[in-house]
PDB file of C-alpha atoms and ligand atoms in Angstrom:
ATOM      1  CA  MET A   1      24.058 -95.307 -36.275  1.00 92.00           C
ATOM      2  CA  GLY A   2      25.015 -92.414 -38.559  1.00 97.00           C
ATOM      3  CA  THR A   3      24.278 -88.734 -38.063  1.00 98.00           C
ATOM      4  CA  LEU A   4      22.670 -86.246 -40.425  1.00 98.00           C
ATOM      5  CA  PHE A   5      24.519 -82.914 -40.491  1.00 98.00           C
ATOM      6  CA  VAL A   6      22.391 -80.090 -41.921  1.00 98.00           C
ATOM      7  CA  ILE A   7      25.026 -77.748 -43.311  1.00 98.00           C
ATOM      8  CA  ALA A   8      24.450 -74.142 -44.391  1.00 98.00           C
ATOM      9  CA  THR A   9      26.537 -72.983 -47.355  1.00 98.00           C
ATOM     10  CA  PRO A  10      27.138 -69.453 -48.768  1.00 98.00           C
ATOM     11  CA  ILE A  11      24.353 -67.493 -50.518  1.00 98.00           C
ATOM     12  CA  GLY A  12      26.875 -65.730 -52.760  1.00 97.00           C
ATOM     13  CA  ASN A  13      30.240 -64.942 -51.226  1.00 98.00           C
ATOM     14  CA  LEU A  14      32.160 -68.183 -50.729  1.00 97.00           C
ATOM     15  CA  SER A  15      34.144 -66.651 -47.862  1.00 97.00           C
ATOM     16  CA  ASP A  16      30.963 -66.898 -45.794  1.00 98.00           C
ATOM     17  CA  ILE A  17      31.409 -70.649 -45.414  1.00 98.00           C
ATOM     18  CA  GLY A  18      31.840 -71.525 -41.750  1.00 97.00           C
ATOM     19  CA  ALA A  19      34.888 -73.340 -40.353  1.00 98.00           C
ATOM     20  CA  ARG A  20      32.592 -76.011 -38.886  1.00 98.00           C
ATOM     21  CA  ALA A  21      30.786 -76.387 -42.211  1.00 98.00           C
ATOM     22  CA  LEU A  22      34.139 -77.127 -43.886  1.00 98.00           C
ATOM     23  CA  GLU A  23      35.217 -79.545 -41.143  1.00 98.00           C
ATOM     24  CA  THR A  24      31.904 -81.378 -41.422  1.00 98.00           C
ATOM     25  CA  LEU A  25      31.949 -81.525 -45.233  1.00 98.00           C
ATOM     26  CA  ARG A  26      35.423 -83.079 -44.926  1.00 98.00           C
ATOM     27  CA  SER A  27      34.393 -85.602 -42.284  1.00 98.00           C
ATOM     28  CA  VAL A  28      31.048 -87.011 -43.515  1.00 98.00           C
ATOM     29  CA  ASP A  29      30.842 -90.197 -45.610  1.00 98.00           C
ATOM     30  CA  LEU A  30      28.578 -88.721 -48.250  1.00 97.00           C
ATOM     31  CA  ILE A  31      26.914 -85.445 -49.125  1.00 98.00           C
ATOM     32  CA  ALA A  32      23.279 -85.175 -50.182  1.00 97.00           C
ATOM     33  CA  CYS A  33      22.814 -82.093 -52.345  1.00 97.00           C
ATOM     34  CA  GLU A  34      20.322 -80.507 -54.750  1.00 95.00           C
ATOM     35  CA  ASP A  35      22.574 -80.277 -57.776  1.00 95.00           C
ATOM     36  CA  THR A  36      25.734 -82.405 -57.854  1.00 96.00           C
ATOM     37  CA  ARG A  37      27.442 -80.029 -60.317  1.00 96.00           C
ATOM     38  CA  HIS A  38      26.754 -76.966 -58.201  1.00 97.00           C
ATOM     39  CA  THR A  39      27.899 -78.609 -54.952  1.00 98.00           C
ATOM     40  CA  GLY A  40      30.819 -80.221 -56.798  1.00 97.00           C
ATOM     41  CA  ASN A  41      32.059 -76.717 -57.696  1.00 97.00           C
ATOM     42  CA  LEU A  42      31.746 -75.575 -54.086  1.00 98.00           C
ATOM     43  CA  LEU A  43      33.674 -78.603 -52.827  1.00 98.00           C
ATOM     44  CA  ASN A  44      36.359 -78.184 -55.524  1.00 98.00           C
ATOM     45  CA  HIS A  45      36.851 -74.599 -54.425  1.00 97.00           C
ATOM     46  CA  PHE A  46      37.709 -75.847 -50.939  1.00 98.00           C
ATOM     47  CA  GLY A  47      39.649 -78.903 -52.139  1.00 98.00           C
ATOM     48  CA  ILE A  48      37.128 -81.413 -50.792  1.00 98.00           C
ATOM     49  CA  ARG A  49      36.311 -84.691 -52.544  1.00 97.00           C
ATOM     50  CA  LYS A  50      33.288 -86.662 -51.385  1.00 97.00           C
ATOM     51  CA  PRO A  51      30.634 -88.897 -52.905  1.00 97.00           C
ATOM     52  CA  LEU A  52      27.587 -86.771 -53.796  1.00 97.00           C
ATOM     53  CA  GLU A  53      23.960 -87.896 -54.024  1.00 95.00           C
ATOM     54  CA  SER A  54      21.405 -85.672 -55.664  1.00 94.00           C
ATOM     55  CA  TYR A  55      18.440 -84.886 -53.534  1.00 91.00           C
ATOM     56  CA  HIS A  56      15.765 -82.529 -54.853  1.00 84.00           C
ATOM     57  CA  ASP A  57      12.037 -81.779 -54.803  1.00 78.00           C
ATOM     58  CA  PHE A  58      11.259 -84.448 -57.417  1.00 80.00           C
ATOM     59  CA  ASN A  59      12.935 -87.454 -55.758  1.00 88.00           C
ATOM     60  CA  GLU A  60      12.857 -86.203 -52.190  1.00 88.00           C
ATOM     61  CA  GLU A  61      10.751 -88.917 -50.591  1.00 90.00           C
ATOM     62  CA  ALA A  62      12.415 -91.926 -52.247  1.00 91.00           C
ATOM     63  CA  ARG A  63      15.919 -90.516 -51.721  1.00 93.00           C
ATOM     64  CA  ALA A  64      15.173 -89.628 -48.095  1.00 93.00           C
ATOM     65  CA  ARG A  65      14.190 -93.237 -47.386  1.00 93.00           C
ATOM     66  CA  GLU A  66      17.398 -94.555 -48.993  1.00 94.00           C
ATOM     67  CA  LEU A  67      19.545 -92.117 -47.038  1.00 95.00           C
ATOM     68  CA  VAL A  68      17.835 -92.964 -43.751  1.00 95.00           C
ATOM     69  CA  GLN A  69      18.539 -96.638 -44.465  1.00 95.00           C
ATOM     70  CA  LYS A  70      22.238 -95.858 -45.045  1.00 96.00           C
ATOM     71  CA  MET A  71      22.378 -93.815 -41.845  1.00 96.00           C
ATOM     72  CA  ALA A  72      20.821 -96.666 -39.897  1.00 94.00           C
ATOM     73  CA  GLU A  73      23.807 -98.738 -41.145  1.00 95.00           C
ATOM     74  CA  GLY A  74      26.260 -96.180 -39.732  1.00 96.00           C
ATOM     75  CA  ILE A  75      26.862 -93.766 -42.645  1.00 97.00           C
ATOM     76  CA  ASN A  76      27.268 -90.066 -41.707  1.00 98.00           C
ATOM     77  CA  VAL A  77      25.463 -87.803 -44.165  1.00 98.00           C
ATOM     78  CA  GLY A  78      25.966 -84.088 -44.823  1.00 98.00           C
ATOM     79  CA  LEU A  79      22.906 -82.315 -46.243  1.00 98.00           C
ATOM     80  CA  VAL A  80      23.460 -79.125 -48.267  1.00 98.00           C
ATOM     81  CA  SER A  81      21.346 -77.140 -50.701  1.00 97.00           C
ATOM     82  CA  ASP A  82      22.469 -74.986 -53.633  1.00 97.00           C
ATOM     83  CA  ALA A  83      22.723 -71.957 -51.338  1.00 97.00           C
ATOM     84  CA  GLY A  84      22.003 -71.078 -47.746  1.00 98.00           C
ATOM     85  CA  THR A  85      20.300 -73.254 -45.177  1.00 98.00           C
ATOM     86  CA  PRO A  86      18.766 -76.567 -46.300  1.00 97.00           C
ATOM     87  CA  ALA A  87      15.005 -76.973 -45.691  1.00 96.00           C
ATOM     88  CA  ILE A  88      14.408 -73.209 -45.791  1.00 97.00           C
ATOM     89  CA  SER A  89      12.490 -72.845 -49.096  1.00 96.00           C
ATOM     90  CA  ASP A  90      14.765 -75.671 -50.219  1.00 94.00           C
ATOM     91  CA  PRO A  91      14.590 -79.469 -50.115  1.00 93.00           C
ATOM     92  CA  GLY A  92      15.675 -81.156 -46.902  1.00 94.00           C
ATOM     93  CA  TYR A  93      12.654 -81.075 -44.633  1.00 94.00           C
ATOM     94  CA  ARG A  94      11.545 -84.604 -45.509  1.00 93.00           C
ATOM     95  CA  LEU A  95      14.942 -86.147 -44.835  1.00 95.00           C
ATOM     96  CA  VAL A  96      15.180 -84.385 -41.466  1.00 96.00           C
ATOM     97  CA  HIS A  97      11.613 -85.475 -40.680  1.00 95.00           C
ATOM     98  CA  PHE A  98      12.359 -89.137 -41.473  1.00 94.00           C
ATOM     99  CA  CYS A  99      15.517 -89.007 -39.323  1.00 96.00           C
ATOM    100  CA  ARG A 100      13.544 -87.554 -36.413  1.00 96.00           C
ATOM    101  CA  GLU A 101      10.849 -90.206 -36.819  1.00 95.00           C
ATOM    102  CA  GLN A 102      13.536 -92.938 -36.765  1.00 94.00           C
ATOM    103  CA  ASN A 103      15.336 -91.359 -33.797  1.00 95.00           C
ATOM    104  CA  LEU A 104      18.440 -90.811 -35.913  1.00 96.00           C
ATOM    105  CA  PRO A 105      20.628 -87.918 -34.745  1.00 97.00           C
ATOM    106  CA  VAL A 106      20.371 -84.617 -36.652  1.00 98.00           C
ATOM    107  CA  ILE A 107      22.911 -81.868 -35.990  1.00 98.00           C
ATOM    108  CA  ALA A 108      22.736 -78.252 -37.226  1.00 98.00           C
ATOM    109  CA  ILE A 109      25.785 -76.645 -38.803  1.00 98.00           C
ATOM    110  CA  PRO A 110      24.274 -73.168 -39.115  1.00 98.00           C
ATOM    111  CA  GLY A 111      25.380 -70.362 -41.400  1.00 98.00           C
ATOM    112  CA  PRO A 112      24.006 -68.150 -44.173  1.00 98.00           C
ATOM    113  CA  CYS A 113      20.274 -67.804 -44.727  1.00 98.00           C
ATOM    114  CA  ALA A 114      18.995 -65.095 -47.093  1.00 98.00           C
ATOM    115  CA  ALA A 115      15.857 -64.373 -45.021  1.00 98.00           C
ATOM    116  CA  ILE A 116      17.783 -63.781 -41.804  1.00 98.00           C
ATOM    117  CA  ALA A 117      20.528 -61.779 -43.529  1.00 98.00           C
ATOM    118  CA  ALA A 118      17.877 -59.531 -45.134  1.00 98.00           C
ATOM    119  CA  LEU A 119      15.945 -59.101 -41.883  1.00 98.00           C
ATOM    120  CA  SER A 120      19.109 -58.183 -40.018  1.00 98.00           C
ATOM    121  CA  VAL A 121      19.859 -55.258 -42.358  1.00 98.00           C
ATOM    122  CA  SER A 122      16.249 -54.199 -43.042  1.00 98.00           C
ATOM    123  CA  GLY A 123      15.732 -51.758 -40.178  1.00 98.00           C
ATOM    124  CA  ILE A 124      12.236 -53.263 -39.907  1.00 98.00           C
ATOM    125  CA  ALA A 125      11.080 -54.730 -36.565  1.00 98.00           C
ATOM    126  CA  SER A 126      12.814 -58.072 -36.050  1.00 98.00           C
ATOM    127  CA  ASN A 127      11.328 -59.129 -32.708  1.00 97.00           C
ATOM    128  CA  GLU A 128       8.413 -60.928 -34.369  1.00 98.00           C
ATOM    129  CA  PHE A 129       8.375 -61.994 -37.989  1.00 98.00           C
ATOM    130  CA  PHE A 130       6.567 -64.382 -40.325  1.00 98.00           C
ATOM    131  CA  PHE A 131       8.557 -66.133 -43.025  1.00 98.00           C
ATOM    132  CA  VAL A 132       6.317 -66.535 -46.073  1.00 98.00           C
ATOM    133  CA  GLY A 133       8.985 -67.714 -48.529  1.00 98.00           C
ATOM    134  CA  PHE A 134       7.830 -67.738 -52.168  1.00 98.00           C
ATOM    135  CA  LEU A 135       4.278 -66.619 -52.926  1.00 98.00           C
ATOM    136  CA  PRO A 136       2.264 -68.936 -55.196  1.00 97.00           C
ATOM    137  CA  SER A 137       2.962 -68.304 -58.883  1.00 94.00           C
ATOM    138  CA  LYS A 138      -0.728 -68.269 -59.952  1.00 95.00           C
ATOM    139  CA  LYS A 139      -2.221 -64.784 -59.645  1.00 95.00           C
ATOM    140  CA  THR A 140      -5.416 -65.747 -57.776  1.00 96.00           C
ATOM    141  CA  ALA A 141      -3.543 -67.881 -55.241  1.00 97.00           C
ATOM    142  CA  ARG A 142      -0.966 -65.109 -54.726  1.00 96.00           C
ATOM    143  CA  LEU A 143      -3.625 -62.500 -54.058  1.00 97.00           C
ATOM    144  CA  GLU A 144      -5.474 -64.852 -51.698  1.00 97.00           C
ATOM    145  CA  LYS A 145      -2.267 -65.542 -49.787  1.00 98.00           C
ATOM    146  CA  LEU A 146      -1.558 -61.828 -49.471  1.00 98.00           C
ATOM    147  CA  GLN A 147      -5.127 -61.181 -48.274  1.00 97.00           C
ATOM    148  CA  SER A 148      -4.585 -63.777 -45.542  1.00 97.00           C
ATOM    149  CA  LEU A 149      -1.457 -61.892 -44.397  1.00 98.00           C
ATOM    150  CA  ARG A 150      -2.966 -58.393 -44.517  1.00 97.00           C
ATOM    151  CA  ALA A 151      -3.796 -58.105 -40.809  1.00 95.00           C
ATOM    152  CA  PHE A 152      -0.588 -59.731 -39.495  1.00 97.00           C
ATOM    153  CA  ALA A 153       1.031 -57.270 -37.094  1.00 97.00           C
ATOM    154  CA  CYS A 154       4.473 -58.896 -37.364  1.00 98.00           C
ATOM    155  CA  THR A 155       7.101 -58.306 -40.051  1.00 98.00           C
ATOM    156  CA  LEU A 156       6.642 -60.388 -43.225  1.00 98.00           C
ATOM    157  CA  ILE A 157       9.530 -61.949 -45.188  1.00 98.00           C
ATOM    158  CA  PHE A 158       9.192 -63.071 -48.814  1.00 98.00           C
ATOM    159  CA  TYR A 159      11.583 -64.673 -51.282  1.00 98.00           C
ATOM    160  CA  GLU A 160      11.230 -63.613 -54.891  1.00 98.00           C
ATOM    161  CA  ALA A 161      12.726 -64.335 -58.297  1.00 97.00           C
ATOM    162  CA  PRO A 162      13.719 -61.569 -60.767  1.00 97.00           C
ATOM    163  CA  HIS A 163      10.944 -62.277 -63.289  1.00 97.00           C
ATOM    164  CA  ARG A 164       8.248 -61.696 -60.671  1.00 97.00           C
ATOM    165  CA  ILE A 165       9.728 -59.008 -58.425  1.00 97.00           C
ATOM    166  CA  ALA A 166       7.892 -56.061 -60.058  1.00 96.00           C
ATOM    167  CA  GLU A 167       4.525 -57.823 -59.981  1.00 96.00           C
ATOM    168  CA  THR A 168       5.000 -58.949 -56.390  1.00 97.00           C
ATOM    169  CA  LEU A 169       5.880 -55.456 -55.168  1.00 97.00           C
ATOM    170  CA  GLU A 170       2.805 -54.121 -56.989  1.00 97.00           C
ATOM    171  CA  ASP A 171       0.585 -56.796 -55.386  1.00 97.00           C
ATOM    172  CA  LEU A 172       2.096 -56.115 -51.967  1.00 97.00           C
ATOM    173  CA  GLN A 173       1.221 -52.433 -52.245  1.00 97.00           C
ATOM    174  CA  GLY A 174      -2.225 -53.191 -53.657  1.00 96.00           C
ATOM    175  CA  ILE A 175      -3.196 -55.569 -50.868  1.00 97.00           C
ATOM    176  CA  LEU A 176      -1.137 -54.608 -47.824  1.00 97.00           C
ATOM    177  CA  SER A 177      -1.299 -50.857 -48.743  1.00 95.00           C
ATOM    178  CA  ASP A 178       1.665 -48.515 -48.648  1.00 96.00           C
ATOM    179  CA  ARG A 179       3.974 -49.826 -45.909  1.00 97.00           C
ATOM    180  CA  LYS A 180       7.687 -49.647 -45.150  1.00 98.00           C
ATOM    181  CA  VAL A 181       9.695 -52.267 -47.012  1.00 98.00           C
ATOM    182  CA  CYS A 182      13.323 -53.254 -47.493  1.00 98.00           C
ATOM    183  CA  VAL A 183      14.077 -55.087 -50.729  1.00 98.00           C
ATOM    184  CA  SER A 184      17.462 -56.819 -50.510  1.00 98.00           C
ATOM    185  CA  ARG A 185      19.080 -57.847 -53.766  1.00 98.00           C
ATOM    186  CA  GLU A 186      22.112 -60.091 -54.341  1.00 98.00           C
ATOM    187  CA  ILE A 187      23.112 -60.254 -50.657  1.00 98.00           C
ATOM    188  CA  THR A 188      26.872 -60.915 -50.198  1.00 98.00           C
ATOM    189  CA  LYS A 189      27.457 -60.625 -53.982  1.00 98.00           C
ATOM    190  CA  ILE A 190      29.151 -57.839 -55.984  1.00 97.00           C
ATOM    191  CA  HIS A 191      25.887 -56.050 -56.755  1.00 96.00           C
ATOM    192  CA  GLU A 192      24.403 -56.285 -53.262  1.00 98.00           C
ATOM    193  CA  GLU A 193      21.920 -53.510 -52.614  1.00 97.00           C
ATOM    194  CA  HIS A 194      19.058 -52.740 -50.267  1.00 98.00           C
ATOM    195  CA  ALA A 195      16.153 -50.445 -51.192  1.00 98.00           C
ATOM    196  CA  TYR A 196      14.380 -49.086 -48.113  1.00 98.00           C
ATOM    197  CA  GLY A 197      11.285 -46.891 -48.020  1.00 98.00           C
ATOM    198  CA  LEU A 198       7.561 -47.032 -48.697  1.00 98.00           C
ATOM    199  CA  LEU A 199       6.405 -49.704 -51.155  1.00 98.00           C
ATOM    200  CA  SER A 200       5.253 -46.931 -53.521  1.00 97.00           C
ATOM    201  CA  GLN A 201       8.785 -45.420 -53.555  1.00 97.00           C
ATOM    202  CA  VAL A 202      10.822 -48.627 -53.654  1.00 97.00           C
ATOM    203  CA  ARG A 203       8.772 -50.368 -56.353  1.00 93.00           C
ATOM    204  CA  THR A 204      10.245 -48.264 -59.127  1.00 89.00           C
ATOM    205  CA  GLN A 205      13.859 -48.477 -57.879  1.00 91.00           C
ATOM    206  CA  VAL A 206      14.370 -52.238 -58.021  1.00 95.00           C
ATOM    207  CA  PRO A 207      15.969 -53.698 -61.187  1.00 95.00           C
ATOM    208  CA  ALA A 208      14.580 -57.084 -62.213  1.00 95.00           C
ATOM    209  CA  ILE A 209      17.971 -58.817 -62.004  1.00 97.00           C
ATOM    210  CA  GLY A 210      19.313 -61.113 -59.313  1.00 97.00           C
ATOM    211  CA  GLU A 211      17.869 -62.737 -56.221  1.00 98.00           C
ATOM    212  CA  PHE A 212      15.580 -60.930 -53.804  1.00 98.00           C
ATOM    213  CA  VAL A 213      14.325 -60.960 -50.256  1.00 98.00           C
ATOM    214  CA  ILE A 214      11.450 -58.599 -49.422  1.00 98.00           C
ATOM    215  CA  VAL A 215      10.986 -57.584 -45.793  1.00 98.00           C
ATOM    216  CA  VAL A 216       7.697 -55.762 -45.155  1.00 98.00           C
ATOM    217  CA  GLU A 217       6.523 -53.985 -42.030  1.00 98.00           C
ATOM    218  CA  GLY A 218       3.564 -55.592 -40.215  1.00 98.00           C
ATOM    219  CA  ALA A 219       0.027 -54.139 -40.243  1.00 96.00           C
ATOM    220  CA  PRO A 220      -0.369 -50.953 -38.231  1.00 91.00           C
ATOM    221  CA  ALA A 221      -2.223 -51.351 -34.903  1.00 84.00           C
ATOM    222  CA  ALA A 222      -5.968 -50.964 -35.495  1.00 75.00           C
ATOM    223  CA  GLU A 223      -7.369 -47.579 -34.374  1.00 69.00           C
ATOM    224  CA  PRO A 224      -9.912 -48.057 -31.563  1.00 69.00           C
ATOM    225  CA  ALA A 225     -13.426 -47.508 -32.911  1.00 73.00           C
ATOM    226  CA  PRO A 226     -14.855 -44.113 -31.905  1.00 76.00           C
ATOM    227  CA  ILE A 227     -17.332 -44.243 -29.032  1.00 82.00           C
ATOM    228  CA  ASP A 228     -20.615 -42.330 -29.278  1.00 83.00           C
ATOM    229  CA  LEU A 229     -22.302 -41.426 -25.986  1.00 87.00           C
ATOM    230  CA  THR A 230     -25.044 -39.197 -27.457  1.00 85.00           C
ATOM    231  CA  GLY A 231     -28.426 -39.745 -25.857  1.00 88.00           C
ATOM    232  CA  LEU A 232     -27.162 -42.183 -23.213  1.00 89.00           C
ATOM    233  CA  SER A 233     -27.968 -41.907 -19.512  1.00 88.00           C
ATOM    234  CA  ARG A 234     -25.040 -41.736 -17.030  1.00 86.00           C
ATOM    235  CA  GLN A 235     -25.450 -45.460 -16.302  1.00 87.00           C
ATOM    236  CA  GLN A 236     -25.609 -46.392 -19.976  1.00 86.00           C
ATOM    237  CA  ALA A 237     -22.572 -44.204 -20.714  1.00 88.00           C
ATOM    238  CA  LEU A 238     -20.648 -45.849 -17.874  1.00 88.00           C
ATOM    239  CA  LYS A 239     -21.515 -49.281 -19.268  1.00 88.00           C
ATOM    240  CA  ALA A 240     -20.513 -48.285 -22.797  1.00 85.00           C
ATOM    241  CA  ILE A 241     -17.166 -46.829 -21.693  1.00 87.00           C
ATOM    242  CA  ALA A 242     -16.371 -49.844 -19.481  1.00 84.00           C
ATOM    243  CA  GLY A 243     -17.154 -52.126 -22.430  1.00 81.00           C
ATOM    244  CA  HIS A 244     -14.936 -50.014 -24.678  1.00 80.00           C
ATOM    245  CA  LEU A 245     -12.044 -50.272 -22.208  1.00 79.00           C
ATOM    246  CA  GLY A 246     -12.695 -53.966 -21.594  1.00 77.00           C
ATOM    247  CA  ILE A 247     -13.038 -53.574 -17.820  1.00 85.00           C
ATOM    248  CA  PRO A 248     -16.027 -54.255 -15.483  1.00 87.00           C
ATOM    249  CA  ARG A 249     -18.416 -51.325 -14.989  1.00 87.00           C
ATOM    250  CA  ARG A 250     -17.845 -51.473 -11.207  1.00 88.00           C
ATOM    251  CA  GLN A 251     -14.089 -51.022 -11.669  1.00 86.00           C
ATOM    252  CA  LEU A 252     -14.614 -47.977 -13.873  1.00 87.00           C
ATOM    253  CA  TYR A 253     -17.066 -46.555 -11.343  1.00 87.00           C
ATOM    254  CA  ASP A 254     -14.545 -47.040  -8.483  1.00 86.00           C
ATOM    255  CA  LEU A 255     -11.819 -45.380 -10.526  1.00 86.00           C
ATOM    256  CA  LEU A 256     -14.009 -42.370 -11.241  1.00 88.00           C
ATOM    257  CA  MET A 257     -15.021 -42.083  -7.566  1.00 86.00           C
ATOM    258  CA  LYS A 258     -11.324 -42.108  -6.573  1.00 84.00           C
ATOM    259  CA  GLN A 259     -10.703 -39.268  -9.043  1.00 79.00           C
ATOM    260  CA  ASP A 260     -13.403 -37.191  -7.320  1.00 74.00           C
ATOM    261  CA  GLN A 261     -11.854 -37.568  -3.838  1.00 72.00           C
TER     262      GLN A 261
HETATM  263  N1  SAM B 301      17.786 -72.016 -48.437  1.00 71.97           N
HETATM  264  C1  SAM B 301      18.062 -70.673 -48.906  1.00 71.97           C
HETATM  265  C2  SAM B 301      18.336 -69.764 -47.712  1.00 71.97           C
HETATM  266  O1  SAM B 301      18.703 -70.252 -46.648  1.00 71.97           O
HETATM  267  O2  SAM B 301      18.229 -68.538 -47.856  1.00 71.97           O
HETATM  268  C3  SAM B 301      16.945 -70.159 -49.794  1.00 71.97           C
HETATM  269  C4  SAM B 301      16.757 -70.965 -51.038  1.00 71.97           C
HETATM  270  S1  SAM B 301      15.480 -70.414 -52.094  1.00 71.97           S
HETATM  271  C5  SAM B 301      15.351 -71.722 -53.238  1.00 71.97           C
HETATM  272  C6  SAM B 301      16.267 -69.220 -53.084  1.00 71.97           C
HETATM  273  C7  SAM B 301      15.740 -67.819 -52.808  1.00 71.97           C
HETATM  274  O3  SAM B 301      16.390 -67.275 -51.667  1.00 71.97           O
HETATM  275  C8  SAM B 301      16.032 -66.832 -53.921  1.00 71.97           C
HETATM  276  O4  SAM B 301      15.038 -66.892 -54.957  1.00 71.97           O
HETATM  277  C9  SAM B 301      15.987 -65.509 -53.196  1.00 71.97           C
HETATM  278  O5  SAM B 301      14.651 -65.110 -52.969  1.00 71.97           O
HETATM  279  C10 SAM B 301      16.629 -65.895 -51.860  1.00 71.97           C
HETATM  280  N2  SAM B 301      18.080 -65.693 -51.935  1.00 71.97           N
HETATM  281  C11 SAM B 301      19.026 -66.649 -51.957  1.00 71.97           C
HETATM  282  N3  SAM B 301      20.246 -66.080 -52.034  1.00 71.97           N
HETATM  283  C12 SAM B 301      20.062 -64.742 -52.056  1.00 71.97           C
HETATM  284  C13 SAM B 301      20.915 -63.607 -52.118  1.00 71.97           C
HETATM  285  N4  SAM B 301      22.241 -63.759 -52.197  1.00 71.97           N
HETATM  286  N5  SAM B 301      20.351 -62.386 -52.104  1.00 71.97           N
HETATM  287  C14 SAM B 301      19.033 -62.224 -52.037  1.00 71.97           C
HETATM  288  N6  SAM B 301      18.167 -63.258 -51.970  1.00 71.97           N
HETATM  289  C15 SAM B 301      18.670 -64.491 -51.984  1.00 71.97           C
END
């Protein structure tokens, strides 16, 4: 039975290729890739020659079935995408899914991923984050998606293309309001830059050239609603405050009695 190796490749700087990625690319029987020319250039750079099979969004299902069949016959397959980690806003998920369903071994050869690289240099909370990837291209669907993310308290990560970066930053400010953001452009490439600040400040600083990751701060914690005790009896006030704090009235009463002692 063959193994599927999911191999991350550089997102710009070719020196970011991992030693294990190279070893695996050299050892597999065939490499499934998005664009045979693109991956061919990468392999040439490292002096590797291997049969390549194109595997992209349009033929994903049919090609995945063929590859799974080959693996069942003992062929080891390396899966790469044009850049970064396969299956992360890239084709690959379906092949991995089929392998899992058929109990075929899948091994990770981790490495560059634009979302993680951008998060790591963003200075925005990284303990909890939500990877959105690309927003829908149609305006209404984009705005609806952003509305659904408005109350998320965790950091949000978006991928964006140069022709839509300005509009996306404008929509982010319009719907999420003015939050901290880090827009990372051309990570690991010559013109790498990171614009950090409020959305209103950063929006105007970002040139519409290159590849982008947008890391946005989560929604601020909601302010507790003010509590109005006017006209309430002591008992009613106690009940209202206990409800506000989310504790039983008796517990609040005991706490207050302890304070008096
Ligand atoms: N699988 C890839 C990964 O692991 O990051 C992502 C592939 S997705 C089709 C391509 C998008 O990733 C780009 O449009 C951009 O948003 C982001 N991206 C890829 N390389 C980048 C880079 N060097 N700098 C900034 N963003 C990048």
